[in-house]
PDB file of C-alpha atoms in Angstrom:
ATOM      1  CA  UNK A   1      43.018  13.896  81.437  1.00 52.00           C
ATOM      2  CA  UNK A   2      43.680  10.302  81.252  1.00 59.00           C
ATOM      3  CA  UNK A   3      46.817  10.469  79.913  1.00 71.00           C
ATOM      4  CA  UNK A   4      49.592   8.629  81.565  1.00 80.00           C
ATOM      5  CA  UNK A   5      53.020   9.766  83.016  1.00 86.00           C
ATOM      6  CA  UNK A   6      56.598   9.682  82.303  1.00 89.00           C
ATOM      7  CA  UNK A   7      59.353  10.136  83.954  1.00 89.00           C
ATOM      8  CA  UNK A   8      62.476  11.467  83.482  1.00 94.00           C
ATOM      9  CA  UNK A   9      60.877  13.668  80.556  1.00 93.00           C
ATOM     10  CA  UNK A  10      64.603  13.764  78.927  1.00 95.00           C
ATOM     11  CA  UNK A  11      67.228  11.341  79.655  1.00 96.00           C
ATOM     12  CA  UNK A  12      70.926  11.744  78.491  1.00 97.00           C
ATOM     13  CA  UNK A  13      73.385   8.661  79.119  1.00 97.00           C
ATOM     14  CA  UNK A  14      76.960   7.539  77.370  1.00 97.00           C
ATOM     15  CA  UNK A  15      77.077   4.670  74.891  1.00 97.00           C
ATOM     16  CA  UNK A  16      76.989   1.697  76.977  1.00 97.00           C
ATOM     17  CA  UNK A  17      75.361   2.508  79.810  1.00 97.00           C
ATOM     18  CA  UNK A  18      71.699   1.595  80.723  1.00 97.00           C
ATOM     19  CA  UNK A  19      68.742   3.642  80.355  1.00 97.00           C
ATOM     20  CA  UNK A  20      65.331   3.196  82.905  1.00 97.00           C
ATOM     21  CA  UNK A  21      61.692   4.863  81.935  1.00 97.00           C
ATOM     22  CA  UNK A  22      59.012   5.172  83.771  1.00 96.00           C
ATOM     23  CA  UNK A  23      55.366   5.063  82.974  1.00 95.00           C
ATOM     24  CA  UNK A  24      52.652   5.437  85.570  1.00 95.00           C
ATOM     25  CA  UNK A  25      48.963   5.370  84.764  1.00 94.00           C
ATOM     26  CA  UNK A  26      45.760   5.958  86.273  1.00 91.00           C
ATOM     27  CA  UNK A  27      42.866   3.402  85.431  1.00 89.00           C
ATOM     28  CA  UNK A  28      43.016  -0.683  85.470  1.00 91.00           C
ATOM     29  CA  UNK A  29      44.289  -2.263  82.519  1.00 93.00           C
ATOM     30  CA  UNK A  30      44.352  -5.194  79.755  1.00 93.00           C
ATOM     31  CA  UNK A  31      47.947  -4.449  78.747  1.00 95.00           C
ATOM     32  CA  UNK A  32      50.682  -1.946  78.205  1.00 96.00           C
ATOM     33  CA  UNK A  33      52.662  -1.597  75.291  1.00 96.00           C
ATOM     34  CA  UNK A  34      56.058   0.081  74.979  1.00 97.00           C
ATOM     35  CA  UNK A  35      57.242   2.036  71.646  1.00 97.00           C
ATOM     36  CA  UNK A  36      59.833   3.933  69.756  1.00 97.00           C
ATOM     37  CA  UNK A  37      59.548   7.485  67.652  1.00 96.00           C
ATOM     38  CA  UNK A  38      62.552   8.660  66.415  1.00 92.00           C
ATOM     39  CA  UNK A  39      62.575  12.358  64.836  1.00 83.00           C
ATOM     40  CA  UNK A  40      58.503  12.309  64.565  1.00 70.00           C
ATOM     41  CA  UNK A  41      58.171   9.816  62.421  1.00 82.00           C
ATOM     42  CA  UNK A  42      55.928   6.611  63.083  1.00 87.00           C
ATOM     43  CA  UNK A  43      56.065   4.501  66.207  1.00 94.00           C
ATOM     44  CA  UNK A  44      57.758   1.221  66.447  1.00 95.00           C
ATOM     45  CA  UNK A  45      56.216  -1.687  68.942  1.00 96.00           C
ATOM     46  CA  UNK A  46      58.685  -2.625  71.284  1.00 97.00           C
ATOM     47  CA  UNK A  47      57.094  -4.850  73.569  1.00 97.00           C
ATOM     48  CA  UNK A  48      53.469  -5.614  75.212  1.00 96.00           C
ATOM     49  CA  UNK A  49      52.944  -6.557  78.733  1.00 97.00           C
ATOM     50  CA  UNK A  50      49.777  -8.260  79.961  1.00 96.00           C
ATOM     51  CA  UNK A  51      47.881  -7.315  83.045  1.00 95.00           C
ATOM     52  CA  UNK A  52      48.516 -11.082  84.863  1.00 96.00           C
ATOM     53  CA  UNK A  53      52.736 -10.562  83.820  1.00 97.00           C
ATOM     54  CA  UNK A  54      55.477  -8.705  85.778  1.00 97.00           C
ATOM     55  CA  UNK A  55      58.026  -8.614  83.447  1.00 98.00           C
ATOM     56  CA  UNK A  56      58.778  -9.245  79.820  1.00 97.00           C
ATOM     57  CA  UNK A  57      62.206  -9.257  78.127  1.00 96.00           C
ATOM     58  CA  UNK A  58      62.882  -8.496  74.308  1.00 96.00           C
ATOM     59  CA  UNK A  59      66.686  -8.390  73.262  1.00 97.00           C
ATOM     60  CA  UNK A  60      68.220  -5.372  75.540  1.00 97.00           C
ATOM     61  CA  UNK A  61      64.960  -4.159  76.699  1.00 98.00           C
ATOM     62  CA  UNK A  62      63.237  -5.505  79.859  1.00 98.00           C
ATOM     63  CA  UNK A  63      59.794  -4.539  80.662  1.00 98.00           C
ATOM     64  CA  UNK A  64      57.794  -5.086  84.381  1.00 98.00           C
ATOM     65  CA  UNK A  65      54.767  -3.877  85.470  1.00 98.00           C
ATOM     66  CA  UNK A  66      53.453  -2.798  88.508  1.00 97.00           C
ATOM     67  CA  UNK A  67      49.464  -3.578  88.808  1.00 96.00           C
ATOM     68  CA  UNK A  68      48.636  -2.508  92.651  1.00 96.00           C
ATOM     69  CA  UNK A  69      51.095   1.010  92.295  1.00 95.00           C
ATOM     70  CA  UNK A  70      49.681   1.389  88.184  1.00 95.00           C
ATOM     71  CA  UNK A  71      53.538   2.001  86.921  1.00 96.00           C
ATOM     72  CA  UNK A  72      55.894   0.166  84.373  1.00 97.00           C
ATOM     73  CA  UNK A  73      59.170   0.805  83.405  1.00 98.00           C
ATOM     74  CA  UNK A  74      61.291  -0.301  80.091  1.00 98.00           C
ATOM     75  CA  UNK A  75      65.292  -0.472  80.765  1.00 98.00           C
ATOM     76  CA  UNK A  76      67.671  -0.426  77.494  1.00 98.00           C
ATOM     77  CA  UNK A  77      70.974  -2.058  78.360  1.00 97.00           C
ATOM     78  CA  UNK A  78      73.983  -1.137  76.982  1.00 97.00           C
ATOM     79  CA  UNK A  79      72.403   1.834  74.795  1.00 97.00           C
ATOM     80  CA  UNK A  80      73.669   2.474  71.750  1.00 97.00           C
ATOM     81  CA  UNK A  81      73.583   5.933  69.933  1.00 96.00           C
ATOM     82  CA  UNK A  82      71.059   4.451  67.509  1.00 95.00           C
ATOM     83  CA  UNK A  83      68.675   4.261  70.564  1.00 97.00           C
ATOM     84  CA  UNK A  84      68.312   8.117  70.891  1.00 97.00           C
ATOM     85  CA  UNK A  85      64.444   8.340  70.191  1.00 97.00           C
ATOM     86  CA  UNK A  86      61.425   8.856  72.320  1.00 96.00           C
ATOM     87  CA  UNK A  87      59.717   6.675  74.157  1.00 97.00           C
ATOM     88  CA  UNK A  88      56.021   6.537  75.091  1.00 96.00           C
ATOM     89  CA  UNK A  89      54.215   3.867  76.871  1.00 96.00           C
ATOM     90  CA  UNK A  90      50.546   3.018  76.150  1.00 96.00           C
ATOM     91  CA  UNK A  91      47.856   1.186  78.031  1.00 95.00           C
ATOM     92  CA  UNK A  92      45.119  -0.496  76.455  1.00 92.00           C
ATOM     93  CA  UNK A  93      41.953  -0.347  78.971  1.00 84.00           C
ATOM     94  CA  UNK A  94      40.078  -3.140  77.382  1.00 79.00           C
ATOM     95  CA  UNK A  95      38.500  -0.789  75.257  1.00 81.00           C
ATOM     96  CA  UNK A  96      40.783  -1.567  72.325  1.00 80.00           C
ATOM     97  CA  UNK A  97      41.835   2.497  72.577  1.00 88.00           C
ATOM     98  CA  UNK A  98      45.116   3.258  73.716  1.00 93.00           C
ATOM     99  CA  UNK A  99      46.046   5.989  75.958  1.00 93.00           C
ATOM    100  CA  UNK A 100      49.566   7.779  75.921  1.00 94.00           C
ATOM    101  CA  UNK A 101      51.894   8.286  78.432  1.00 93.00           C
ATOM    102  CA  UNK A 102      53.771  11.981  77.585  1.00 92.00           C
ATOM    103  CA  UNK A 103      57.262  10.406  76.474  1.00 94.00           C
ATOM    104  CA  UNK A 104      60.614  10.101  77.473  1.00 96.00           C
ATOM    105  CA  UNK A 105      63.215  11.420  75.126  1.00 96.00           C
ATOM    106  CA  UNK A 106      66.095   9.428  75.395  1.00 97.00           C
ATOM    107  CA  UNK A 107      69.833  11.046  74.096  1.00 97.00           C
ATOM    108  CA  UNK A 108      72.859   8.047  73.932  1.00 97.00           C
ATOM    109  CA  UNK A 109      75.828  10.180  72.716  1.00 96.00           C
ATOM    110  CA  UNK A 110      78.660   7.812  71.135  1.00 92.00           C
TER     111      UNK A 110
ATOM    112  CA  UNK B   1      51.949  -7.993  62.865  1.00 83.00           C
ATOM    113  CA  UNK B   2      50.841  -5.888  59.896  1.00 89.00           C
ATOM    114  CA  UNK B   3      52.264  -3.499  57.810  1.00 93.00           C
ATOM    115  CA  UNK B   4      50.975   0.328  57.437  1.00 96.00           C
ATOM    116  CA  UNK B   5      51.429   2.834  55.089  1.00 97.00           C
ATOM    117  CA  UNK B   6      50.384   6.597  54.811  1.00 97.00           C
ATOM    118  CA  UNK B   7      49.996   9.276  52.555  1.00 97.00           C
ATOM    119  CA  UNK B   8      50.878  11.792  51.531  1.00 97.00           C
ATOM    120  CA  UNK B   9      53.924  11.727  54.257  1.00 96.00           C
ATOM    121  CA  UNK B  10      53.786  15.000  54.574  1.00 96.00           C
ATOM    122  CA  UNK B  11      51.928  18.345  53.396  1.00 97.00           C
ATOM    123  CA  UNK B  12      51.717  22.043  53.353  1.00 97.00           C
ATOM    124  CA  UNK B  13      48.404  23.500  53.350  1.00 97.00           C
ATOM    125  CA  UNK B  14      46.616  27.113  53.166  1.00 97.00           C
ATOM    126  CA  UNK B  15      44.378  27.910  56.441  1.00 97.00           C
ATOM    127  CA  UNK B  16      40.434  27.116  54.956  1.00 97.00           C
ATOM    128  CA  UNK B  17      41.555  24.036  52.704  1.00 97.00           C
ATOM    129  CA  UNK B  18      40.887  20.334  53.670  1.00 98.00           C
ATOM    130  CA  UNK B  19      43.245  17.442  52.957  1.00 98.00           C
ATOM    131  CA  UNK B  20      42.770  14.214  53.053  1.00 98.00           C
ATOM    132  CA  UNK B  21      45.118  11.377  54.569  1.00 98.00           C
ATOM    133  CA  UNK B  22      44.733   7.556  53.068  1.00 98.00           C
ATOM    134  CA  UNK B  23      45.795   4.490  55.381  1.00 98.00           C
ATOM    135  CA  UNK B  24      46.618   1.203  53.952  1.00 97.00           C
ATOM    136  CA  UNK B  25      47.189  -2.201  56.021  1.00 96.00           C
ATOM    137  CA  UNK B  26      48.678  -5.456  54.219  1.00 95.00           C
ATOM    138  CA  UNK B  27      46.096  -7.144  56.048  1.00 92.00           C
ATOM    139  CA  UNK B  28      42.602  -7.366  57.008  1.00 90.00           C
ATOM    140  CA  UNK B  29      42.349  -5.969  60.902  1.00 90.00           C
ATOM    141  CA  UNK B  30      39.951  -5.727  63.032  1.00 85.00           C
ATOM    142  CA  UNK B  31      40.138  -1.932  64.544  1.00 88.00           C
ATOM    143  CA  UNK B  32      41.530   1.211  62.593  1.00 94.00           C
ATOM    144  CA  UNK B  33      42.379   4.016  64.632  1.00 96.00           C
ATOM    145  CA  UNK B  34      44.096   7.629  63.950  1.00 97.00           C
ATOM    146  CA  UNK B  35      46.413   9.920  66.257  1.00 97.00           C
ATOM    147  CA  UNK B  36      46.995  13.274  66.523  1.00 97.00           C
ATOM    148  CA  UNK B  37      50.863  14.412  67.598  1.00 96.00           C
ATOM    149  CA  UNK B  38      50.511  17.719  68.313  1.00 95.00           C
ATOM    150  CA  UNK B  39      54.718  19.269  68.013  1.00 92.00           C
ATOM    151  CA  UNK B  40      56.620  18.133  71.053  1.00 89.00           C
ATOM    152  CA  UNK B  41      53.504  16.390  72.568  1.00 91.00           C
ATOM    153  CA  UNK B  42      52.031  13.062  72.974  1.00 93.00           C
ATOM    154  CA  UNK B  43      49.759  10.710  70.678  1.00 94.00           C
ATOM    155  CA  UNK B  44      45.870  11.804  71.114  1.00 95.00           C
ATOM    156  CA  UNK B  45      43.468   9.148  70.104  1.00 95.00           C
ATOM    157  CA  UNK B  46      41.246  10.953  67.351  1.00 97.00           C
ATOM    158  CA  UNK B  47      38.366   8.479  66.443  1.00 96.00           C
ATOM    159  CA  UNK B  48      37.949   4.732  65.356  1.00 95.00           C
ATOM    160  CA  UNK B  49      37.515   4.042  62.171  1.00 95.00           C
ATOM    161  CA  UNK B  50      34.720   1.326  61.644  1.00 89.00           C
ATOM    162  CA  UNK B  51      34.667  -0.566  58.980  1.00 88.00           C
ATOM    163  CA  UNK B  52      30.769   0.129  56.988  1.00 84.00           C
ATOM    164  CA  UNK B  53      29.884   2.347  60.063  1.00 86.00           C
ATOM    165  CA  UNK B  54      30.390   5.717  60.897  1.00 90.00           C
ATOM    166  CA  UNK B  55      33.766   6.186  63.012  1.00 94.00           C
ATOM    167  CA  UNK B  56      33.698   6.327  67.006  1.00 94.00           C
ATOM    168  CA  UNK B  57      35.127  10.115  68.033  1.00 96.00           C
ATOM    169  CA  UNK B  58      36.682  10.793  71.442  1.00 95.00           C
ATOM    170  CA  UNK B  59      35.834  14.046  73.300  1.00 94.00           C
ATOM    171  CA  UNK B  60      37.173  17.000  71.714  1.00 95.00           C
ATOM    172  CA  UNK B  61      36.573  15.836  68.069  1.00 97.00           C
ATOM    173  CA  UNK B  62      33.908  16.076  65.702  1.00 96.00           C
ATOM    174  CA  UNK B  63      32.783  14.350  62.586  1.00 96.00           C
ATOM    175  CA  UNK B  64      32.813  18.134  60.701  1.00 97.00           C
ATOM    176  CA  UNK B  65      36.385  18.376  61.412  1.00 97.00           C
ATOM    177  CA  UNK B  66      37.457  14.831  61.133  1.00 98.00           C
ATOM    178  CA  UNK B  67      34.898  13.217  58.327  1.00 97.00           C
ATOM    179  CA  UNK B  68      36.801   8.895  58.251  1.00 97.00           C
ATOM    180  CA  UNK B  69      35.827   6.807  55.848  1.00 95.00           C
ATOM    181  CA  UNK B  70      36.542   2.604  56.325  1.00 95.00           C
ATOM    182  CA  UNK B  71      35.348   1.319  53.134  1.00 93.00           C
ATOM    183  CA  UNK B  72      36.881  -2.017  54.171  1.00 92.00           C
ATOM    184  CA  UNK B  73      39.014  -4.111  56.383  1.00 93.00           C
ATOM    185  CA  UNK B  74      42.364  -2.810  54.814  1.00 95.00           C
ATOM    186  CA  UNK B  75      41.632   0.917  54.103  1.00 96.00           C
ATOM    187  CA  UNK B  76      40.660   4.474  55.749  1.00 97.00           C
ATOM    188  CA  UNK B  77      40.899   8.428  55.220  1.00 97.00           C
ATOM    189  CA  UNK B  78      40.999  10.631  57.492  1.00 98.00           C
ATOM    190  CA  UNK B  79      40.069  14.229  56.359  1.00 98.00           C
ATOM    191  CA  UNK B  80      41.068  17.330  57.943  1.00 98.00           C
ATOM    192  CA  UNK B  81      38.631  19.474  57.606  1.00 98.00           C
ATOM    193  CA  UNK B  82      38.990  23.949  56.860  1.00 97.00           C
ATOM    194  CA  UNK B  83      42.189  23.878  58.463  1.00 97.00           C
ATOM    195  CA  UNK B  84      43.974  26.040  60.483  1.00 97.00           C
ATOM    196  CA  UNK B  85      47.512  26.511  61.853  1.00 96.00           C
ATOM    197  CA  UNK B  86      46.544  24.700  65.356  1.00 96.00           C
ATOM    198  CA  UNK B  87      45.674  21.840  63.440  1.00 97.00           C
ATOM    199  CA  UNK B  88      50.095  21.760  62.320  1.00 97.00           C
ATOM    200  CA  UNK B  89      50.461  18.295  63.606  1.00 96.00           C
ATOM    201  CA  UNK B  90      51.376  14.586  62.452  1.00 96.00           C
ATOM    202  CA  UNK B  91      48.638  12.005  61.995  1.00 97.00           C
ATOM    203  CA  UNK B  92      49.020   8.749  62.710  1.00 97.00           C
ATOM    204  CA  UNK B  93      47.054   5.523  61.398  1.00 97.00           C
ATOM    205  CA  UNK B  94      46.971   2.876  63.745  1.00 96.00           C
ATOM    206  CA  UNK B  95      45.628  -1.028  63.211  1.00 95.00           C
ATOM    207  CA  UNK B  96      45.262  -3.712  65.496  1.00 91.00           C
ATOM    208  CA  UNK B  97      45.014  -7.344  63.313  1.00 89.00           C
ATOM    209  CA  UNK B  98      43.076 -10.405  64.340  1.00 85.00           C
ATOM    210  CA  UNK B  99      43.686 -12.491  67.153  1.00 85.00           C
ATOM    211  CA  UNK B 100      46.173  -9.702  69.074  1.00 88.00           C
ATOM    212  CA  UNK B 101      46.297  -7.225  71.015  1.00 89.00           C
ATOM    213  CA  UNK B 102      49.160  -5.248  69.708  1.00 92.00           C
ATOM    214  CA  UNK B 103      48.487  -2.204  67.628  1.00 94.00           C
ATOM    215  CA  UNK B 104      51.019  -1.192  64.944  1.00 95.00           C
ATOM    216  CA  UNK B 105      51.315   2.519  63.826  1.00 96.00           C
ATOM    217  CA  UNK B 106      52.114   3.543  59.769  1.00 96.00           C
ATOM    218  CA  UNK B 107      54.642   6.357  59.405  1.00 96.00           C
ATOM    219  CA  UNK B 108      52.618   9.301  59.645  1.00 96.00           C
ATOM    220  CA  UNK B 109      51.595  12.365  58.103  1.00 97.00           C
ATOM    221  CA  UNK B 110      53.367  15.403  58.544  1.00 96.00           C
ATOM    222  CA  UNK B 111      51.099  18.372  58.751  1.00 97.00           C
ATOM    223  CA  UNK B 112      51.398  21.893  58.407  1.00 97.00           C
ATOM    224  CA  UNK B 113      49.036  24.952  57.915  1.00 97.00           C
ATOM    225  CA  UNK B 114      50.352  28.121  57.158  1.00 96.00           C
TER     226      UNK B 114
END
């Protein structure tokens, strides 16, 4: 399978604190993207990282990527319980096709 | 960015029956695509949808099953095809617009087959 990795595969943190996800993958890439599913619903963009940038920042999430060891990771700072969702990164080959990492599922309890 | 919407969002269907699942964009894009979310899994990448071609399936799907249309550069169906409860999943439309590379997902369709 192509399919990327996560890791942790569940990740439960207070209110406040930060929250780090990890995404490796296995083939070169054009981009990853970050996003956000909360109860199985649709996925929300977060961010997009290009192949030539290390690291992105959007509001509380920062984003870097690791070309030579094929890994990214997305920290949340100072979650909030309305983060609790699960995250998947995606990486777009240059084929226009995404593939799926397996998901983190983030818990922020108040 | 663009704008996606789905339906029905959700359905309950007898094993043998098809149903089909309509995806609308608020803009013309480039590349249609739809998911698979198989309960507690990942996204699966189903097919492309080309627009006045026949759609682009990834291993493990077939036409039969999955029958797309992409009459245009706003609109697709997918159609799930003499279902069964395996195929109990949500399907997601995806779209990528012009001139980016970021794809945006609609809300998804809620399947189940009982």
């Amino acid at each position: 399978s192509q399919q990327g990795e996560e890791d942790p595969q569940a990740l439960s943190i207070q209110e406040g604190e930060n929250a780090t996800m990890n995404c490796s993958y296995k083939t070169s890439i054009n981009n990853l993207q970050w996003y956000r599913q909360n109860s199985g619903r649709g996925l929300v963009h977060l961010i997009l990282i290009r192949s030539n940038e290390r690291e992105k920042h959007s509001g509380r999430l920062r984003v870097t990527l690791d070309t030579s060891k094929k890994s990214s990771s997305l920290l949340i700072t100072a979650s909030r319980a309305a983060d609790t969702a699960s995250y998947f990164c995606a990486t777009d080959d240059n084929t226009d096709k995404l593939i799926f990492g397996t998901g983190t599922r983030l818990q922020v309890f108040p | 960015s663009a704008v996606i919407s789905q339906k029905p969002s959700r359905d309950i269907c007898q094993r043998g029956t098809s149903l089909t699942i309509q995806c609308q964009v608020d803009s013309q894009v480039t590349m249609m695509f739809w998911y698979r979310q198989q309960p507690g899994q990942s996204l699966t990448l189903i097919a492309t949808a080309n627009q006045g071609s026949e759609a682009t399936y990834e291993s493990g799907f077939v036409i039969d099953k999955f029958p797309i249309s992409r009459p245009n550069l706003t609109f697709s169906t997918l159609t799930v095809s003499n279902m069964s409860p395996e195929d109990s999943s949500i399907y997601l439309c995806s779209a990528r617009p012009r001139l980016t590379d970021t794809q945006y997902f609609g809300p998804g369709t809620r399947l189940t087959v009982l």
